[in-house]
């Protein structure tokens, strides 16, 4: 098969269509930045956004791994052992550890896999996890190849794990896999024969997504080689690649570019969605590397093959890892000799044995995650929670609320109104105020239901309400915000993004302790993980009055009236 290498090809911008909702198969324009000063804050934001979308903001505690390495099989030039460790208490990561002969210390490579039938143990001419691990080990690299959740020995959860309640709390399949990748680097750091000056990461397809997400958020990744994944017209088809809110206003190309200036190899194929990498995606990423005078640290190769991680792809990766982790010359070549591999029974971690004591069930994993999240929120850093909330609400930056105060026009108070109560609107019409109704975006449930992984690329009904109220407040800075019902809940969250001088919000007896209430009235993935209304209250300022709160709305720092205010009382508060 033919391998093509390029230095630079000018990309043609491919714009997304005008469809109502974004999808994973839209064509997006390449990112364009003209200076390090323009790119750096965007890259910092994207790294934080990946963490927030994964439910890793605030970062969970790194509890003891309790690693177990056993049943080592020795070969003349490498050995392979079975491994399991706890990325969270009672939740196990499983895989194989390959190491070269000798004492080291050796550079190490983490090797996540794609969505093949046999996962990390898939071994064919199209792709082979064992062959690439053995190939690297024979060349002097320690390699850890681990299971995606629900594959191989990873039995505690299926690869369809999660739901709307879990999403509220930032608990997702993709987020857990990213956390497993972070903990896998922690595991490699514990090995006395491993160098601790940076790791390589390489995986194909869904493992390619894991590669660039991990490299984006963890600076310990010194070299990355995602294979057959970075595209501007297919962002990843599996649930594990589609974290809620992740690609609301970005793409895989922009996320992958956050790796700059660390070395990045983009391996593509003629027979899948990376067929245009040399002409489109690679030039866009290389232009960002060039901002750092680091264009030589990114390279693209295209393999004349279907979707794969075949021998030619592996040989390109071997040379890239050798150049940057073993300090070989730029023209280094590492051909792959014939590799026999090991028996499956010598690789399967739990072959003929039960899961370790203490292994949690899916329900127990969910409840323990939520309990831990609640404890983190109670004791957490308010600034971190505020940042997490901005990301959950729709990729808002901390500087988004900068504005010029102007709450009165021609001597009249401005009221931004999001109320379904005609009596409230009539009461304001009798007062000398300028009422500006919030223009809410219509939600097409039928069209949305046809978008795979809708929440990765689009706002939910509730987060769109927040965005519409934020837009109204930006048009009328320092206006008084009046809202009721579900719009009032969105308005409180909007007040965290665009602080108001005054807001009067009828929350309709909302129960802040009930996940079911959030799911029914204000479903926004990650909202509860970020501290929901309590975090919003700490950001919104002292001018927010909540009424019709009943006994179930429990948020400190707000002016709360348990009774429902009459329209004349609302007007009096708004215009005082």
Short mmCIF file of C-alpha atoms in Angstrom, two decimals, residues 209-461:
data_model
loop_
_atom_site.label_atom_id
_atom_site.label_comp_id
_atom_site.label_asym_id
_atom_site.label_seq_id
_atom_site.Cartn_x
_atom_site.Cartn_y
_atom_site.Cartn_z
CA UNK A 209 -10.48 10.24 19.58
CA UNK A 210 -9.23 9.08 22.98
CA UNK A 211 -5.69 10.00 21.89
CA UNK A 212 -6.31 13.61 20.98
CA UNK A 213 -8.74 14.27 23.85
CA UNK A 214 -6.20 12.95 26.35
CA UNK A 215 -3.37 14.90 24.74
CA UNK A 216 -5.51 18.06 24.87
CA UNK A 217 -6.05 17.89 28.64
CA UNK A 218 -2.91 16.18 29.95
CA UNK A 219 0.49 17.80 29.30
CA UNK A 220 2.23 14.55 30.21
CA UNK A 221 1.40 13.45 26.66
CA UNK A 222 4.62 14.44 24.91
CA UNK A 223 3.85 12.83 21.53
CA UNK A 224 0.48 11.97 19.98
CA UNK A 225 -0.39 9.87 16.95
CA UNK A 226 -4.18 9.65 16.45
CA UNK A 227 -4.96 7.38 13.51
CA UNK A 228 -7.89 7.69 11.07
CA UNK A 229 -9.95 10.10 13.14
CA UNK A 230 -9.20 13.84 12.82
CA UNK A 231 -11.70 15.08 10.25
CA UNK A 232 -13.80 18.14 9.44
CA UNK A 233 -16.68 16.11 8.03
CA UNK A 234 -17.10 13.26 10.54
CA UNK A 235 -16.54 13.92 14.21
CA UNK A 236 -16.94 10.42 15.64
CA UNK A 237 -19.92 8.11 15.47
CA UNK A 238 -19.90 6.35 18.84
CA UNK A 239 -21.48 7.44 22.10
CA UNK A 240 -18.04 7.34 23.73
CA UNK A 241 -16.76 9.99 21.31
CA UNK A 242 -19.69 12.35 21.80
CA UNK A 243 -19.47 14.02 25.18
CA UNK A 244 -22.47 16.29 25.84
CA UNK A 245 -21.79 19.83 24.66
CA UNK A 246 -18.27 19.00 23.47
CA UNK A 247 -18.60 20.23 19.89
CA UNK A 248 -21.19 22.94 20.36
CA UNK A 249 -18.90 25.43 18.62
CA UNK A 250 -15.74 23.50 17.81
CA UNK A 251 -14.47 20.48 15.88
CA UNK A 252 -12.00 17.63 16.27
CA UNK A 253 -9.46 19.60 14.23
CA UNK A 254 -9.50 22.55 16.62
CA UNK A 255 -9.37 20.28 19.67
CA UNK A 256 -6.45 18.32 18.21
CA UNK A 257 -4.59 21.56 17.48
CA UNK A 258 -4.48 22.31 21.21
CA UNK A 259 -1.65 19.75 21.35
CA UNK A 260 0.65 22.30 19.65
CA UNK A 261 3.60 22.63 19.88
CA UNK A 262 3.98 19.05 21.17
CA UNK A 263 4.67 16.58 18.31
CA UNK A 264 1.56 15.34 16.49
CA UNK A 265 1.33 12.74 13.73
CA UNK A 266 -1.93 12.72 11.75
CA UNK A 267 -2.37 9.32 10.08
CA UNK A 268 -5.18 9.13 7.54
CA UNK A 269 -6.57 6.70 4.96
CA UNK A 270 -7.96 6.97 1.44
CA UNK A 271 -10.90 4.75 2.34
CA UNK A 272 -12.58 6.61 5.21
CA UNK A 273 -13.51 10.09 6.45
CA UNK A 274 -9.85 11.12 6.71
CA UNK A 275 -9.34 10.90 2.95
CA UNK A 276 -8.96 14.70 2.67
CA UNK A 277 -6.55 15.15 5.58
CA UNK A 278 -3.57 16.16 3.43
CA UNK A 279 -5.58 18.81 1.62
CA UNK A 280 -7.83 20.16 4.40
CA UNK A 281 -7.27 19.17 8.02
CA UNK A 282 -3.48 18.92 8.09
CA UNK A 283 -2.80 22.38 6.63
CA UNK A 284 -5.17 23.90 9.18
CA UNK A 285 -3.40 22.21 12.09
CA UNK A 286 0.04 22.95 10.64
CA UNK A 287 -0.80 26.65 10.40
CA UNK A 288 -1.37 26.68 14.17
CA UNK A 289 1.92 24.85 14.77
CA UNK A 290 3.59 27.46 12.57
CA UNK A 291 2.45 30.17 15.01
CA UNK A 292 4.86 28.55 17.49
CA UNK A 293 7.62 28.12 14.86
CA UNK A 294 6.96 24.40 15.30
CA UNK A 295 5.75 23.31 11.86
CA UNK A 296 8.27 20.44 11.87
CA UNK A 297 6.51 18.99 14.91
CA UNK A 298 3.38 18.06 13.00
CA UNK A 299 3.26 15.64 10.10
CA UNK A 300 0.57 13.90 8.08
CA UNK A 301 0.68 10.62 6.23
CA UNK A 302 -2.06 9.08 4.13
CA UNK A 303 -2.33 5.31 3.67
CA UNK A 304 -3.98 3.88 0.57
CA UNK A 305 -6.28 1.61 2.55
CA UNK A 306 -9.70 1.37 4.19
CA UNK A 307 -10.23 2.38 7.82
CA UNK A 308 -7.27 0.79 9.56
CA UNK A 309 -4.26 0.68 11.82
CA UNK A 310 -2.31 -1.61 9.47
CA UNK A 311 1.40 -2.27 9.09
CA UNK A 312 2.08 0.87 7.02
CA UNK A 313 0.25 3.04 9.52
CA UNK A 314 2.11 1.42 12.40
CA UNK A 315 5.49 1.93 10.73
CA UNK A 316 4.76 5.64 10.33
CA UNK A 317 3.88 5.78 14.03
CA UNK A 318 6.99 3.81 15.07
CA UNK A 319 9.25 6.32 13.32
CA UNK A 320 7.40 9.28 14.88
CA UNK A 321 7.70 7.87 18.40
CA UNK A 322 11.37 7.02 17.82
CA UNK A 323 12.13 10.53 16.62
CA UNK A 324 10.58 12.33 19.57
CA UNK A 325 10.87 9.85 22.45
CA UNK A 326 14.16 8.21 21.53
CA UNK A 327 15.78 11.27 19.90
CA UNK A 328 16.36 9.57 16.55
CA UNK A 329 17.05 11.63 13.38
CA UNK A 330 14.18 13.06 11.32
CA UNK A 331 14.57 10.44 8.59
CA UNK A 332 14.45 7.48 10.98
CA UNK A 333 12.67 4.39 9.69
CA UNK A 334 11.33 1.56 11.81
CA UNK A 335 10.07 -1.30 9.59
CA UNK A 336 7.92 -3.89 11.32
CA UNK A 337 9.20 -7.47 11.11
CA UNK A 338 6.90 -10.45 11.18
CA UNK A 339 5.11 -10.69 14.54
CA UNK A 340 3.48 -13.88 15.78
CA UNK A 341 1.81 -12.52 18.91
CA UNK A 342 0.58 -14.27 22.04
CA UNK A 343 -2.33 -16.57 22.81
CA UNK A 344 -5.55 -14.86 23.84
CA UNK A 345 -5.56 -16.73 27.14
CA UNK A 346 -2.16 -15.20 27.86
CA UNK A 347 -3.65 -11.72 27.33
CA UNK A 348 -7.17 -11.80 28.77
CA UNK A 349 -7.08 -10.38 32.28
CA UNK A 350 -10.11 -12.11 33.77
CA UNK A 351 -10.05 -15.29 31.72
CA UNK A 352 -11.54 -17.98 33.93
CA UNK A 353 -11.66 -15.71 36.98
CA UNK A 354 -14.25 -13.39 38.57
CA UNK A 355 -13.95 -9.64 38.86
CA UNK A 356 -11.95 -8.48 41.88
CA UNK A 357 -13.62 -8.01 45.23
CA UNK A 358 -15.22 -4.59 45.55
CA UNK A 359 -16.13 -4.26 41.87
CA UNK A 360 -19.14 -1.94 41.64
CA UNK A 361 -22.34 -2.49 39.68
CA UNK A 362 -23.51 0.18 37.19
CA UNK A 363 -26.01 1.55 39.70
CA UNK A 364 -23.36 1.71 42.41
CA UNK A 365 -20.95 3.51 40.07
CA UNK A 366 -23.60 6.14 39.34
CA UNK A 367 -24.58 6.69 42.97
CA UNK A 368 -20.99 6.85 44.18
CA UNK A 369 -20.11 9.34 41.43
CA UNK A 370 -23.04 11.57 42.40
CA UNK A 371 -22.21 11.38 46.11
CA UNK A 372 -18.58 12.28 45.40
CA UNK A 373 -19.67 15.13 43.13
CA UNK A 374 -21.91 16.55 45.85
CA UNK A 375 -19.03 16.46 48.32
CA UNK A 376 -16.74 18.20 45.83
CA UNK A 377 -19.33 20.89 45.17
CA UNK A 378 -19.83 21.52 48.89
CA UNK A 379 -16.10 21.90 49.49
CA UNK A 380 -15.05 23.01 46.06
CA UNK A 381 -13.36 26.03 44.57
CA UNK A 382 -16.10 28.50 43.58
CA UNK A 383 -14.04 29.76 40.63
CA UNK A 384 -13.68 26.22 39.24
CA UNK A 385 -17.41 25.56 39.65
CA UNK A 386 -18.23 28.87 37.97
CA UNK A 387 -16.04 27.91 35.02
CA UNK A 388 -17.70 24.48 34.84
CA UNK A 389 -21.13 26.12 34.84
CA UNK A 390 -20.21 28.45 31.98
CA UNK A 391 -19.10 25.45 29.92
CA UNK A 392 -22.26 23.48 30.76
CA UNK A 393 -24.48 26.39 29.79
CA UNK A 394 -22.94 26.68 26.37
CA UNK A 395 -19.23 27.39 26.01
CA UNK A 396 -19.25 30.83 27.63
CA UNK A 397 -15.92 32.35 28.62
CA UNK A 398 -15.32 34.22 31.88
CA UNK A 399 -14.96 37.48 29.90
CA UNK A 400 -18.29 37.06 28.09
CA UNK A 401 -20.20 39.38 30.46
CA UNK A 402 -18.01 42.44 29.82
CA UNK A 403 -20.40 45.30 28.93
CA UNK A 404 -21.25 48.94 29.42
CA UNK A 405 -24.01 49.54 32.02
CA UNK A 406 -27.03 51.35 30.64
CA UNK A 407 -30.29 50.44 32.34
CA UNK A 408 -32.38 53.48 31.48
CA UNK A 409 -33.33 54.78 28.03
CA UNK A 410 -35.07 58.17 27.63
CA UNK A 411 -35.84 58.21 31.34
CA UNK A 412 -37.60 54.83 31.21
CA UNK A 413 -36.53 51.66 32.99
CA UNK A 414 -35.83 48.69 30.68
CA UNK A 415 -37.52 45.40 31.57
CA UNK A 416 -36.39 42.20 29.88
CA UNK A 417 -39.49 40.03 30.21
CA UNK A 418 -39.74 36.24 29.91
CA UNK A 419 -43.22 35.65 31.29
CA UNK A 420 -46.20 33.62 30.16
CA UNK A 421 -48.48 35.50 32.59
CA UNK A 422 -50.58 38.10 30.73
CA UNK A 423 -51.36 39.87 34.02
CA UNK A 424 -47.65 40.53 34.59
CA UNK A 425 -47.21 41.97 31.11
CA UNK A 426 -50.34 44.09 31.51
CA UNK A 427 -49.06 45.46 34.83
CA UNK A 428 -45.81 46.54 33.19
CA UNK A 429 -47.67 48.13 30.29
CA UNK A 430 -49.42 50.42 32.81
CA UNK A 431 -46.07 51.48 34.29
CA UNK A 432 -43.65 53.87 32.64
CA UNK A 433 -41.21 51.19 31.53
CA UNK A 434 -39.70 49.89 28.31
CA UNK A 435 -40.66 46.20 28.10
CA UNK A 436 -38.56 43.99 25.84
CA UNK A 437 -39.79 40.44 25.50
CA UNK A 438 -37.27 37.65 25.21
CA UNK A 439 -37.44 36.06 21.77
CA UNK A 440 -37.23 32.36 22.44
CA UNK A 441 -35.90 30.05 19.74
CA UNK A 442 -38.44 27.48 18.57
CA UNK A 443 -37.34 23.92 19.26
CA UNK A 444 -38.12 21.35 16.56
CA UNK A 445 -38.32 18.11 18.53
CA UNK A 446 -38.90 16.00 15.43
CA UNK A 447 -35.83 17.39 13.64
CA UNK A 448 -33.74 17.12 16.81
CA UNK A 449 -34.72 13.47 17.30
CA UNK A 450 -33.16 12.65 13.93
CA UNK A 451 -29.74 14.06 14.90
CA UNK A 452 -27.45 11.38 16.29
CA UNK A 453 -25.78 12.53 19.52
CA UNK A 454 -27.77 15.77 19.33
CA UNK A 455 -26.51 17.15 22.65
CA UNK A 456 -22.87 17.01 21.56
CA UNK A 457 -23.46 19.58 18.82
CA UNK A 458 -26.55 21.50 19.90
CA UNK A 459 -28.19 23.08 22.93
CA UNK A 460 -30.96 21.36 24.82
CA UNK A 461 -34.32 23.11 25.16
#
